[in-house]
Short mmCIF file of C-alpha atoms and ligand atoms in Angstrom, two decimals:
data_model
loop_
_atom_site.label_atom_id
_atom_site.label_comp_id
_atom_site.label_asym_id
_atom_site.label_seq_id
_atom_site.Cartn_x
_atom_site.Cartn_y
_atom_site.Cartn_z
CA UNK A 1 -10.67 -45.81 -69.14
CA UNK A 2 -13.75 -44.67 -67.51
CA UNK A 3 -16.47 -42.69 -69.85
CA UNK A 4 -16.30 -39.59 -70.34
CA UNK A 5 -19.56 -37.57 -68.35
CA UNK A 6 -21.97 -36.35 -70.17
CA UNK A 7 -22.14 -32.59 -69.48
CA UNK A 8 -24.47 -31.18 -66.75
CA UNK A 9 -26.83 -29.52 -67.19
CA UNK A 10 -26.54 -25.37 -67.06
CA UNK A 11 -27.34 -23.57 -63.55
CA UNK A 12 -30.57 -21.43 -64.39
CA UNK A 13 -31.59 -23.73 -67.58
CA UNK A 14 -34.67 -25.70 -66.50
CA UNK A 15 -34.25 -29.39 -66.61
CA UNK A 16 -36.77 -32.24 -66.99
CA UNK A 17 -35.85 -36.05 -65.66
CA UNK A 18 -37.79 -38.31 -68.70
CA UNK A 19 -40.15 -41.91 -68.30
CA UNK A 20 -38.94 -42.42 -64.57
CA UNK A 21 -41.19 -44.90 -62.09
CA UNK A 22 -42.31 -41.55 -59.22
CA UNK A 23 -42.86 -41.12 -56.24
CA UNK A 24 -44.59 -38.44 -55.10
CA UNK A 25 -44.85 -38.72 -52.42
CA UNK A 26 -48.08 -36.68 -51.45
CA UNK A 27 -51.02 -38.18 -49.02
CA UNK A 28 -51.80 -41.07 -51.01
CA UNK A 29 -48.76 -42.31 -51.50
CA UNK A 30 -48.69 -41.84 -54.97
CA UNK A 31 -46.58 -43.36 -57.55
CA UNK A 32 -46.00 -42.80 -61.72
CA UNK A 33 -44.99 -45.38 -63.72
CA UNK A 34 -43.23 -43.71 -67.59
CA UNK A 35 -43.59 -39.83 -65.17
CA UNK A 36 -42.08 -36.97 -65.79
CA UNK A 37 -40.58 -33.97 -63.80
CA UNK A 38 -39.82 -31.16 -64.55
CA UNK A 39 -37.99 -28.66 -62.75
CA UNK A 40 -38.11 -25.11 -63.43
CA UNK A 41 -36.19 -22.26 -60.71
CA UNK A 42 -36.13 -23.62 -57.62
CA UNK A 43 -39.64 -25.35 -57.78
CA UNK A 44 -40.40 -27.84 -59.20
CA UNK A 45 -43.30 -26.86 -62.09
CA UNK A 46 -45.32 -30.04 -62.58
CA UNK A 47 -45.22 -33.25 -62.55
CA UNK A 48 -47.21 -36.71 -64.71
CA UNK A 49 -46.49 -37.80 -68.27
CA UNK A 50 -45.22 -36.74 -71.40
CA UNK A 51 -45.17 -33.30 -70.10
CA UNK A 52 -44.68 -30.76 -72.11
CA UNK A 53 -41.55 -28.70 -71.48
CA UNK A 54 -40.50 -24.93 -72.38
CA UNK A 55 -37.68 -24.41 -75.21
CA UNK A 56 -34.20 -25.33 -73.90
CA UNK A 57 -35.04 -27.21 -71.54
CA UNK A 58 -32.00 -30.01 -69.82
CA UNK A 59 -33.29 -33.24 -70.80
CA UNK A 60 -32.68 -36.62 -68.05
CA UNK A 61 -33.31 -40.18 -69.59
CA UNK A 62 -35.07 -41.73 -65.20
CA UNK A 63 -36.43 -44.47 -68.25
CA UNK A 64 -36.22 -47.71 -65.81
CA UNK A 65 -34.92 -45.56 -61.96
CA UNK A 66 -37.01 -43.99 -59.63
CA UNK A 67 -37.13 -40.57 -58.60
CA UNK A 68 -37.46 -38.84 -55.21
CA UNK A 69 -37.86 -36.02 -52.91
CA UNK A 70 -34.38 -35.69 -51.64
CA UNK A 71 -33.83 -37.45 -48.70
CA UNK A 72 -33.55 -35.70 -45.66
CA UNK A 73 -31.73 -36.64 -42.66
CA UNK A 74 -32.23 -35.09 -39.36
CA UNK A 75 -29.23 -35.86 -37.24
CA UNK A 76 -25.06 -35.63 -38.75
CA UNK A 77 -22.20 -34.24 -36.43
CA UNK A 78 -20.52 -33.15 -39.26
CA UNK A 79 -17.97 -31.91 -38.42
CA UNK A 80 -16.88 -35.34 -36.98
CA UNK A 81 -16.72 -37.47 -40.34
CA UNK A 82 -12.90 -36.91 -40.46
CA UNK A 83 -12.73 -40.12 -37.96
CA UNK A 84 -14.67 -41.84 -40.63
CA UNK A 85 -14.63 -45.63 -39.36
CA UNK A 86 -12.49 -44.88 -36.72
CA UNK A 87 -15.23 -45.67 -34.15
CA UNK A 88 -16.65 -48.86 -36.35
CA UNK A 89 -16.09 -51.65 -32.57
CA UNK A 90 -17.73 -48.90 -29.88
CA UNK A 91 -20.13 -48.48 -27.44
CA UNK A 92 -21.51 -44.88 -26.41
CA UNK A 93 -18.86 -45.21 -22.90
CA UNK A 94 -15.40 -45.47 -26.16
CA UNK A 95 -18.18 -42.66 -27.54
CA UNK A 96 -18.10 -39.64 -24.49
CA UNK A 97 -14.74 -39.93 -23.81
CA UNK A 98 -12.98 -39.52 -26.88
CA UNK A 99 -15.00 -36.93 -28.04
CA UNK A 100 -16.57 -35.41 -24.21
CA UNK A 101 -14.08 -35.60 -21.99
CA UNK A 102 -10.24 -36.26 -23.78
CA UNK A 103 -10.52 -35.33 -28.10
CA UNK A 104 -13.12 -33.61 -28.69
CA UNK A 105 -11.32 -30.17 -27.40
CA UNK A 106 -8.60 -30.85 -29.81
CA UNK A 107 -10.88 -29.84 -32.69
CA UNK A 108 -9.57 -26.50 -33.95
CA UNK A 109 -11.57 -24.31 -36.00
CA UNK A 110 -10.63 -25.70 -39.15
CA UNK A 111 -11.03 -29.59 -38.83
CA UNK A 112 -14.22 -28.60 -37.61
CA UNK A 113 -14.52 -27.44 -41.32
CA UNK A 114 -12.95 -30.18 -42.99
CA UNK A 115 -15.05 -32.69 -40.68
CA UNK A 116 -18.58 -30.33 -42.34
CA UNK A 117 -17.56 -30.28 -46.11
CA UNK A 118 -16.68 -34.06 -46.22
CA UNK A 119 -19.51 -34.94 -45.09
CA UNK A 120 -21.71 -32.06 -47.03
CA UNK A 121 -19.92 -34.04 -49.92
CA UNK A 122 -21.05 -37.24 -48.56
CA UNK A 123 -24.89 -36.59 -48.58
CA UNK A 124 -25.60 -35.22 -51.74
CA UNK A 125 -23.46 -37.87 -53.23
CA UNK A 126 -25.85 -40.61 -51.68
CA UNK A 127 -29.44 -38.26 -52.23
CA UNK A 128 -29.54 -36.49 -48.99
CA UNK A 129 -30.27 -33.50 -50.34
CA UNK A 130 -31.29 -31.57 -46.77
CA UNK A 131 -28.92 -32.43 -44.03
CA UNK A 132 -28.91 -31.47 -39.95
CA UNK A 133 -25.14 -30.41 -38.74
CA UNK A 134 -25.80 -31.36 -35.32
CA UNK A 135 -23.03 -29.65 -34.25
CA UNK A 136 -22.42 -29.55 -30.72
CA UNK A 137 -18.72 -29.20 -30.78
CA UNK A 138 -18.51 -25.51 -31.31
CA UNK A 139 -16.60 -24.31 -29.00
CA UNK A 140 -15.57 -21.50 -29.69
CA UNK A 141 -17.79 -18.34 -31.99
CA UNK A 142 -14.19 -18.90 -35.53
CA UNK A 143 -15.29 -22.07 -34.81
CA UNK A 144 -18.87 -22.16 -35.52
CA UNK A 145 -18.58 -19.61 -38.95
CA UNK A 146 -15.68 -22.22 -39.82
CA UNK A 147 -18.55 -24.94 -39.46
CA UNK A 148 -21.45 -22.36 -41.76
CA UNK A 149 -19.19 -21.20 -43.77
CA UNK A 150 -17.68 -25.01 -45.01
CA UNK A 151 -21.68 -25.92 -44.90
CA UNK A 152 -22.20 -23.21 -47.87
CA UNK A 153 -19.23 -23.82 -49.38
CA UNK A 154 -21.05 -26.86 -51.21
CA UNK A 155 -24.15 -27.17 -52.36
CA UNK A 156 -27.03 -28.37 -50.84
CA UNK A 157 -29.61 -27.67 -48.12
CA UNK A 158 -28.47 -27.41 -44.32
CA UNK A 159 -29.85 -27.15 -40.67
CA UNK A 160 -26.98 -25.64 -38.27
CA UNK A 161 -28.41 -26.93 -35.09
CA UNK A 162 -25.23 -24.85 -32.85
CA UNK A 163 -24.60 -27.12 -29.77
CA UNK A 164 -21.15 -26.87 -27.62
CA UNK A 165 -19.94 -29.98 -25.16
CA UNK A 166 -17.90 -28.18 -23.81
CA UNK A 167 -19.95 -25.63 -21.19
CA UNK A 168 -23.57 -26.22 -20.31
CA UNK A 169 -26.30 -24.93 -22.36
CA UNK A 170 -26.32 -22.68 -20.34
CA UNK A 171 -23.68 -21.20 -20.39
CA UNK A 172 -22.73 -21.08 -23.55
CA UNK A 173 -26.36 -20.53 -25.04
CA UNK A 174 -25.56 -16.71 -22.77
CA UNK A 175 -23.04 -15.90 -25.19
CA UNK A 176 -23.73 -13.07 -26.50
CA UNK A 177 -20.94 -12.88 -29.27
CA UNK A 178 -23.27 -16.81 -30.23
CA UNK A 179 -26.54 -14.88 -30.04
CA UNK A 180 -25.24 -12.50 -32.98
CA UNK A 181 -22.95 -14.43 -34.68
CA UNK A 182 -26.95 -16.41 -35.09
CA UNK A 183 -28.57 -13.70 -36.06
CA UNK A 184 -26.10 -12.59 -38.08
CA UNK A 185 -25.68 -16.22 -40.30
CA UNK A 186 -28.77 -16.51 -40.43
CA UNK A 187 -30.01 -12.19 -42.04
CA UNK A 188 -30.63 -13.09 -45.01
CA UNK A 189 -29.56 -16.77 -45.02
CA UNK A 190 -31.77 -18.20 -47.50
CA UNK A 191 -33.49 -20.81 -47.23
CA UNK A 192 -30.79 -23.40 -48.38
CA UNK A 193 -29.95 -23.00 -44.36
CA UNK A 194 -30.79 -22.60 -41.29
CA UNK A 195 -30.23 -22.71 -37.70
CA UNK A 196 -31.54 -24.65 -34.67
CA UNK A 197 -30.47 -24.59 -31.00
CA UNK A 198 -29.18 -28.85 -30.13
CA UNK A 199 -28.60 -29.40 -26.09
CA UNK A 200 -29.71 -32.00 -24.05
CA UNK A 201 -31.76 -32.23 -20.60
CA UNK A 202 -29.91 -34.07 -18.04
CA UNK A 203 -32.92 -34.45 -15.78
CA UNK A 204 -31.84 -32.37 -12.86
CA UNK A 205 -34.30 -31.51 -11.27
CA UNK A 206 -33.72 -27.18 -10.32
CA UNK A 207 -33.65 -27.14 -14.72
CA UNK A 208 -30.49 -25.02 -15.14
CA UNK A 209 -31.64 -26.20 -18.72
CA UNK A 210 -34.69 -24.15 -18.76
CA UNK A 211 -32.34 -20.56 -19.38
CA UNK A 212 -31.52 -21.70 -22.89
CA UNK A 213 -34.58 -22.64 -24.30
CA UNK A 214 -35.66 -18.98 -23.61
CA UNK A 215 -33.34 -17.90 -25.46
CA UNK A 216 -34.55 -20.15 -27.74
CA UNK A 217 -37.60 -19.13 -27.73
CA UNK A 218 -36.27 -15.24 -27.90
CA UNK A 219 -34.55 -16.43 -30.96
CA UNK A 220 -37.59 -18.10 -32.36
CA UNK A 221 -34.73 -21.09 -33.05
CA UNK A 222 -36.24 -24.97 -32.41
CA UNK A 223 -35.14 -26.94 -29.78
CA UNK A 224 -33.06 -30.56 -31.23
CA UNK A 225 -31.74 -32.99 -27.71
CA UNK A 226 -30.40 -36.35 -27.15
CA UNK A 227 -33.70 -37.68 -25.54
CA UNK A 228 -34.42 -41.36 -23.89
CA UNK A 229 -29.91 -42.22 -24.22
CA UNK A 230 -28.84 -44.84 -22.28
CA UNK A 231 -27.65 -43.92 -18.93
CA UNK A 232 -27.55 -40.28 -20.48
CA UNK A 233 -30.98 -38.75 -20.94
CA UNK A 234 -33.94 -39.85 -19.40
CA UNK A 235 -37.74 -39.25 -18.61
CA UNK A 236 -37.31 -36.24 -15.95
CA UNK A 237 -35.77 -33.99 -19.24
CA UNK A 238 -39.11 -35.00 -21.42
CA UNK A 239 -40.74 -33.75 -17.78
CA UNK A 240 -39.37 -31.09 -16.83
CA UNK A 241 -39.52 -29.38 -21.09
CA UNK A 242 -43.04 -30.42 -21.03
CA UNK A 243 -44.36 -29.25 -17.48
CA UNK A 244 -42.11 -26.31 -18.29
CA UNK A 245 -43.54 -25.38 -22.22
CA UNK A 246 -40.61 -25.98 -24.49
CA UNK A 247 -41.86 -29.67 -25.38
CA UNK A 248 -43.18 -27.71 -29.31
CA UNK A 249 -43.86 -28.91 -32.69
CA UNK A 250 -40.73 -27.77 -33.42
CA UNK A 251 -38.87 -30.09 -30.58
CA UNK A 252 -37.09 -33.25 -32.40
CA UNK A 253 -35.67 -36.14 -29.92
CA UNK A 254 -33.15 -37.62 -30.85
CA UNK A 255 -33.16 -41.23 -30.03
CA UNK A 256 -35.78 -41.16 -28.15
CA UNK A 257 -35.23 -44.17 -27.12
CA UNK A 258 -35.47 -45.80 -24.07
CA UNK A 259 -38.19 -43.62 -22.36
CA UNK A 260 -41.55 -44.76 -20.84
CA UNK A 261 -45.39 -44.26 -22.51
CA UNK A 262 -44.89 -41.37 -20.36
CA UNK A 263 -43.15 -39.33 -22.63
CA UNK A 264 -43.79 -39.98 -25.46
CA UNK A 265 -47.65 -39.42 -24.42
CA UNK A 266 -46.07 -35.87 -24.09
CA UNK A 267 -43.80 -35.41 -27.06
CA UNK A 268 -47.52 -36.75 -28.68
CA UNK A 269 -49.66 -34.21 -27.47
CA UNK A 270 -47.80 -30.69 -27.89
CA UNK A 271 -46.88 -32.27 -31.77
CA UNK A 272 -43.06 -32.67 -31.15
CA UNK A 273 -41.08 -35.56 -33.91
CA UNK A 274 -38.45 -38.18 -33.33
CA UNK A 275 -35.13 -38.31 -35.47
CA UNK A 276 -34.00 -42.58 -35.73
CA UNK A 277 -31.05 -43.86 -36.32
CA UNK A 278 -31.23 -47.55 -35.77
CA UNK A 279 -28.00 -48.08 -36.59
CA UNK A 280 -26.41 -45.86 -34.38
CA UNK A 281 -29.22 -47.00 -31.73
CA UNK A 282 -28.35 -50.61 -32.72
CA UNK A 283 -24.78 -50.86 -31.97
CA UNK A 284 -24.44 -48.08 -29.71
CA UNK A 285 -26.71 -49.12 -27.10
CA UNK A 286 -28.79 -45.69 -26.29
CA UNK A 287 -31.79 -48.34 -27.05
CA UNK A 288 -34.02 -50.11 -29.45
CA UNK A 289 -35.14 -48.23 -31.87
CA UNK A 290 -38.27 -47.32 -30.89
CA UNK A 291 -40.64 -47.65 -34.10
CA UNK A 292 -42.30 -49.27 -32.18
CA UNK A 293 -43.50 -46.59 -30.08
CA UNK A 294 -43.58 -43.66 -32.35
CA UNK A 295 -47.07 -46.26 -34.15
CA UNK A 296 -48.35 -47.15 -30.65
CA UNK A 297 -47.84 -42.86 -29.65
CA UNK A 298 -48.63 -41.70 -33.17
CA UNK A 299 -45.65 -39.50 -33.31
CA UNK A 300 -44.35 -38.29 -36.31
CA UNK A 301 -40.84 -39.63 -37.06
CA UNK A 302 -37.52 -38.83 -39.59
CA UNK A 303 -33.99 -40.99 -39.94
CA UNK A 304 -31.09 -39.61 -38.68
CA UNK A 305 -27.11 -41.14 -39.28
CA UNK A 306 -26.08 -39.36 -36.73
CA UNK A 307 -22.41 -39.87 -37.00
CA UNK A 308 -19.88 -41.19 -39.77
CA UNK A 309 -16.99 -41.93 -36.78
CA UNK A 310 -19.65 -46.48 -36.92
CA UNK A 311 -22.52 -45.78 -39.82
CA UNK A 312 -22.41 -45.47 -43.62
CA UNK A 313 -23.75 -41.37 -44.18
CA UNK A 314 -26.80 -42.87 -46.38
CA UNK A 315 -30.10 -43.03 -45.70
CA UNK A 316 -30.44 -46.66 -47.93
CA UNK A 317 -28.71 -47.48 -44.63
CA UNK A 318 -31.41 -45.72 -41.66
CA UNK A 319 -34.04 -47.38 -43.98
CA UNK A 320 -32.56 -50.57 -44.06
CA UNK A 321 -31.65 -51.02 -40.41
CA UNK A 322 -34.93 -50.13 -39.87
CA UNK A 323 -36.86 -51.98 -41.45
CA UNK A 324 -34.68 -54.65 -40.21
CA UNK A 325 -34.92 -54.09 -36.55
CA UNK A 326 -37.96 -53.23 -35.94
CA UNK A 327 -39.60 -56.43 -37.71
CA UNK A 328 -36.34 -58.22 -35.68
CA UNK A 329 -38.17 -56.95 -32.25
CA UNK A 330 -42.25 -57.66 -33.42
CA UNK A 331 -41.12 -61.42 -34.31
CA UNK A 332 -39.08 -62.06 -31.02
CA UNK A 333 -42.03 -60.25 -28.86
CA UNK A 334 -43.98 -62.66 -31.00
CA UNK A 335 -42.23 -65.77 -30.24
CA UNK A 336 -41.43 -65.46 -26.76
CA UNK A 337 -44.89 -65.25 -26.23
CA UNK A 338 -45.36 -68.44 -28.82
CA UNK A 339 -47.39 -65.66 -32.25
CA UNK A 340 -46.66 -66.13 -34.87
CA UNK A 341 -46.49 -62.86 -36.36
CA UNK A 342 -47.65 -62.19 -40.09
CA UNK A 343 -48.88 -59.37 -41.12
CA UNK A 344 -45.46 -56.43 -40.81
CA UNK A 345 -46.85 -53.37 -39.49
CA UNK A 346 -44.09 -52.21 -40.40
CA UNK A 347 -44.05 -50.79 -44.86
CA UNK A 348 -40.98 -50.88 -46.55
CA UNK A 349 -43.03 -46.84 -47.62
CA UNK A 350 -42.69 -46.18 -44.58
CA UNK A 351 -38.85 -45.60 -44.21
CA UNK A 352 -39.46 -44.12 -47.78
CA UNK A 353 -41.76 -41.94 -46.19
CA UNK A 354 -39.39 -40.76 -43.20
CA UNK A 355 -35.99 -40.42 -44.89
CA UNK A 356 -38.27 -37.97 -46.87
CA UNK A 357 -41.62 -36.42 -45.82
CA UNK A 358 -41.19 -37.05 -42.19
CA UNK A 359 -37.91 -35.17 -42.40
CA UNK A 360 -39.75 -32.53 -44.09
CA UNK A 361 -42.56 -32.16 -41.35
CA UNK A 362 -39.74 -32.04 -37.86
CA UNK A 363 -37.91 -29.39 -39.80
CA UNK A 364 -41.73 -27.33 -40.11
CA UNK A 365 -40.65 -27.36 -44.68
CA UNK A 366 -43.97 -28.34 -46.37
CA UNK A 367 -42.29 -27.30 -49.92
CA UNK A 368 -39.72 -29.83 -48.96
CA UNK A 369 -40.08 -33.87 -49.17
CA UNK A 370 -43.14 -34.51 -51.73
CA UNK A 371 -42.74 -33.89 -55.88
CA UNK A 372 -45.57 -31.80 -56.41
CA UNK A 373 -45.73 -28.26 -57.52
CA UNK A 374 -45.00 -25.27 -56.41
CA UNK A 375 -42.37 -27.91 -54.04
CA UNK A 376 -38.75 -26.69 -54.26
CA UNK A 377 -36.74 -29.12 -56.21
CA UNK A 378 -35.13 -31.36 -54.86
CA UNK A 379 -34.44 -34.15 -56.96
CA UNK A 380 -32.81 -37.90 -56.50
CA UNK A 381 -32.85 -40.01 -59.47
CA UNK A 382 -31.89 -43.33 -58.74
CA UNK A 383 -30.39 -45.09 -61.65
CA UNK A 384 -27.92 -47.84 -62.44
CA UNK A 385 -27.25 -49.29 -65.66
CA UNK A 386 -24.73 -51.49 -65.23
CA UNK A 387 -25.90 -52.73 -62.03
CA UNK A 388 -27.50 -56.47 -61.94
CA UNK A 389 -29.61 -55.28 -58.68
CA UNK A 390 -31.79 -51.99 -61.60
CA UNK A 391 -33.80 -54.54 -62.59
CA UNK A 392 -36.76 -56.07 -62.43
CA UNK A 393 -38.27 -52.87 -60.40
CA UNK A 394 -41.47 -53.53 -59.36
CA UNK A 395 -42.47 -52.82 -55.80
CA UNK A 396 -40.31 -48.78 -55.96
CA UNK A 397 -40.38 -48.26 -52.53
CA UNK A 398 -39.00 -51.89 -51.79
CA UNK A 399 -36.67 -51.09 -54.44
CA UNK A 400 -35.58 -47.59 -52.75
CA UNK A 401 -35.31 -49.84 -49.47
CA UNK A 402 -34.16 -52.65 -49.60
CA UNK A 403 -31.66 -53.12 -53.14
CA UNK A 404 -31.20 -49.32 -54.02
CA UNK A 405 -28.26 -47.94 -52.88
CA UNK A 406 -25.11 -45.08 -52.86
CA UNK A 407 -23.84 -46.11 -56.44
CA UNK A 408 -27.66 -45.87 -57.67
CA UNK A 409 -28.15 -42.13 -57.13
CA UNK A 410 -27.52 -40.63 -61.07
CA UNK A 411 -28.63 -37.52 -60.45
CA UNK A 412 -29.38 -35.00 -57.82
CA UNK A 413 -30.97 -31.69 -57.29
CA UNK A 414 -30.94 -28.82 -55.70
CA UNK A 415 -33.29 -26.37 -54.77
CA UNK A 416 -33.23 -26.27 -58.55
CA UNK A 417 -29.46 -26.89 -59.13
CA UNK A 418 -27.47 -30.58 -60.93
CA UNK A 419 -25.47 -31.17 -58.23
CA UNK A 420 -24.64 -35.10 -59.76
CA UNK A 421 -25.31 -35.53 -63.16
CA UNK A 422 -24.81 -39.39 -64.59
CA UNK A 423 -23.06 -40.59 -61.40
CA UNK A 424 -20.79 -37.66 -60.98
CA UNK A 425 -20.51 -35.01 -59.13
CA UNK A 426 -20.54 -31.79 -60.30
CA UNK A 427 -18.14 -28.52 -59.76
CA UNK A 428 -17.03 -30.66 -56.28
CA UNK A 429 -12.63 -30.79 -55.83
CA UNK A 430 -12.67 -33.60 -53.69
CA UNK A 431 -9.20 -34.26 -53.83
CA UNK A 432 -9.34 -30.64 -52.03
CA UNK A 433 -11.43 -32.02 -48.99
CA UNK A 434 -9.39 -35.11 -49.29
CA UNK A 435 -6.16 -32.50 -48.20
CA UNK A 436 -7.99 -30.18 -45.82
CA UNK A 437 -9.48 -33.68 -44.21
CA UNK A 438 -6.14 -34.87 -43.97
CA UNK A 439 -4.49 -32.57 -42.73
CA UNK A 440 -6.61 -32.36 -39.78
CA UNK A 441 -6.13 -36.47 -38.95
CA UNK A 442 -2.77 -35.31 -39.05
CA UNK A 443 -3.36 -33.16 -36.33
CA UNK A 444 -5.31 -34.65 -34.43
CA UNK A 445 -2.88 -38.12 -34.28
CA UNK A 446 0.04 -36.03 -33.50
CA UNK A 447 -1.87 -34.35 -30.70
CA UNK A 448 -2.70 -37.67 -29.13
CA UNK A 449 0.25 -39.18 -29.78
CA UNK A 450 0.76 -42.64 -31.22
CA UNK A 451 -0.24 -45.04 -28.55
CA UNK A 452 -3.80 -43.38 -27.75
CA UNK A 453 -4.27 -42.74 -31.42
CA UNK A 454 -4.59 -47.17 -31.59
CA UNK A 455 -5.97 -48.18 -28.54
CA UNK A 456 -8.92 -44.95 -29.21
CA UNK A 457 -9.61 -47.48 -32.21
CA UNK A 458 -9.34 -51.50 -30.02
CA UNK A 459 -11.74 -50.87 -27.09
CA UNK A 460 -10.87 -53.44 -24.78
CA UNK A 461 -12.93 -56.95 -25.91
CA UNK A 462 -15.06 -58.58 -22.42
CA UNK A 463 -14.26 -62.32 -21.75
CA UNK A 464 -16.77 -64.74 -23.81
CA UNK A 465 -16.64 -68.17 -22.62
CA UNK A 466 -18.48 -70.82 -24.20
CA UNK A 467 -21.41 -72.18 -21.95
CA UNK A 468 -20.76 -75.82 -20.98
CA UNK A 469 -22.30 -78.57 -23.41
CA UNK A 470 -24.76 -81.16 -22.21
CA UNK A 471 -24.51 -83.35 -25.56
CA UNK A 472 -21.36 -85.71 -25.42
CA UNK A 473 -18.21 -84.78 -27.39
CA UNK A 474 -18.08 -87.17 -30.83
CA UNK A 475 -14.98 -87.90 -32.68
CA UNK A 476 -15.22 -84.68 -34.30
CA UNK A 477 -13.37 -83.09 -30.40
CA UNK A 478 -11.63 -85.91 -28.64
CA UNK A 479 -9.87 -86.70 -31.77
CA UNK A 480 -7.49 -84.10 -33.94
CA UNK A 481 -9.61 -81.06 -34.96
CA UNK A 482 -7.28 -81.65 -38.21
CA UNK A 483 -8.60 -86.03 -39.05
CA UNK A 484 -11.78 -85.17 -37.03
CA UNK A 485 -12.29 -83.06 -39.82
CA UNK A 486 -11.60 -85.06 -42.37
CA UNK A 487 -12.91 -87.84 -41.79
CA UNK A 488 -16.85 -85.96 -42.03
CA UNK A 489 -16.39 -83.19 -45.55
CA UNK A 490 -12.78 -85.23 -46.38
CA UNK A 491 -14.18 -85.63 -50.25
CA UNK A 492 -14.14 -82.20 -49.93
CA UNK A 493 -11.31 -81.16 -48.06
CA UNK A 494 -9.28 -83.25 -50.60
CA UNK A 495 -10.09 -80.56 -52.85
CA UNK A 496 -12.66 -82.22 -55.10
CA UNK A 497 -13.63 -79.51 -57.45
ZN1 LIG B 501 -25.79 -37.43 -31.79
#
C-alpha cells in the first residue's frame, strides 16, 4: 500500500512554496537558498526569504528541494504519442516512410486526440508546463478540432503549431476552413493556448511556400519550421525566407543542424531562435546538435524533445544530452588537433536557461520562464525525500541538469493552479487516457496488418564486418573460447563469491 497523498491545495487559494533552493532564472542567474515563492491568482506575487503570506495560503514544504520555472518545450509532435517507443531503432528514413508516406494518414481525429492527451499529461508530470504541439498530422479541420479539444482538457499551457504533412503548405494554408478554424479557436482562448503555423521550406527556387508565409502574416501567427535537416531542408530555404522578408523574430527554426555559417548569420540578424532537439538529432540524423554554432552566432536557443515515438518526453533528458553532445564534440575536435579542452564552454546553467527562459523567448512570452513578481505562476518543485540522489544539493544547476529526473517532480503549478501535488497528478484520469491510446494502437495495428506493424519496429540491420586485426591472437582465440576463458578468468568463473 502506498501512503495516501496529502490533498492538493484548493483551486483559487494562494500557494507558497517554503524554504527551497530557488532558481529565479533572472538575468543574473540568481539562486536563492532557503527562499519562498508565493503564488496569488495566476501570478507570482513574491520571491524571497520568510515571506509573509495572505491568510488561507496553502503551504508546500520545499525544504531540500529545488524550485524552478515550469519548463518549456518548443517542438513536440504530440499527436504521435500513442506510438511511444515504437521507433526506437529508426533513422529519419523510417520515420518519413511511416508518418509522411504511409501510415500517418491513418490517424483519425480521435487518434490525434489520444496522442495529444497522453503527451499533455506526460509533460505536466515531468514539469514541462508549456508545450508547442508541432501538429503536422492535421489532415482535416476535424483533426484540428480534436487536437485542440484534447489539449484544452489537460490544464497545461500549449501552442498549437498547425500543420498538415499530407498537403503542400501553400495548399492547406489557403483553405478557408483552416483559416476560419484558427480565427475561431484563438478568439477568447486566453493565454493558455496560442497558435503558430508549422511547415517546412524545401529550398525550391520558385519558393512556393511564400503563399503560406503570407497567410501566417495575415493571421498574425509565427511560423515554426524544420530547418537544416540533412537530406530534407537546407541553406536555400533559409536564404529564401530571409530574402523575402519572412525570417522574423518570432520564427522558430527546429533542429537547424546542418546549415552553413551564412544561414546562422541570417537567423541571428533577424532575431529568430533555434529549437535544439538533441536526442532527436543524435539518432535520427538531422545533423549534429548545433549548440556550438548558436554560441558562435549569438542565436537564442530553446530545447525540445520532438516525439515520444523515439525519445523521452521530459526535458531533463534534453538538458543532459545537450550538455553531453556539446562537450563530446568539443573534446573530439580538440583531440583531432592534438589539443586538450581545459574549460568547458557549455555549462549546466545554460541548459537550464534554455529549458525555461529560452522557450519563453522563442514564444515571445516575457511573463514565462522565470520566477519573479508579476510573472505567470508556472512553477516546478523538484523534491524527492525517498531518493538517495536528492542530496547533497551543492550545485543547483548541475543537480537539475545531471542528477534530477521525472520522478523527482513533486509539485507543478500552471497559471497558479496546482496540477501535480506530492508526486501525483491532480484530477487526471490516467485510466481513461490509457483506454483512448489503446484504442488508437488497436486501430493502427489492424489497419496496417500484423506483419507491417512488426517489421515497422525492426528496420534491417546494416552489415557489420569486424576489422582485420594486425596482432596475433593468442590461445584465447585459437583454443576453444570456453577453455581459454576458463584459463584467463578461471577463479572468478569457477564461482568464487
Ligand atoms: Zn520535428
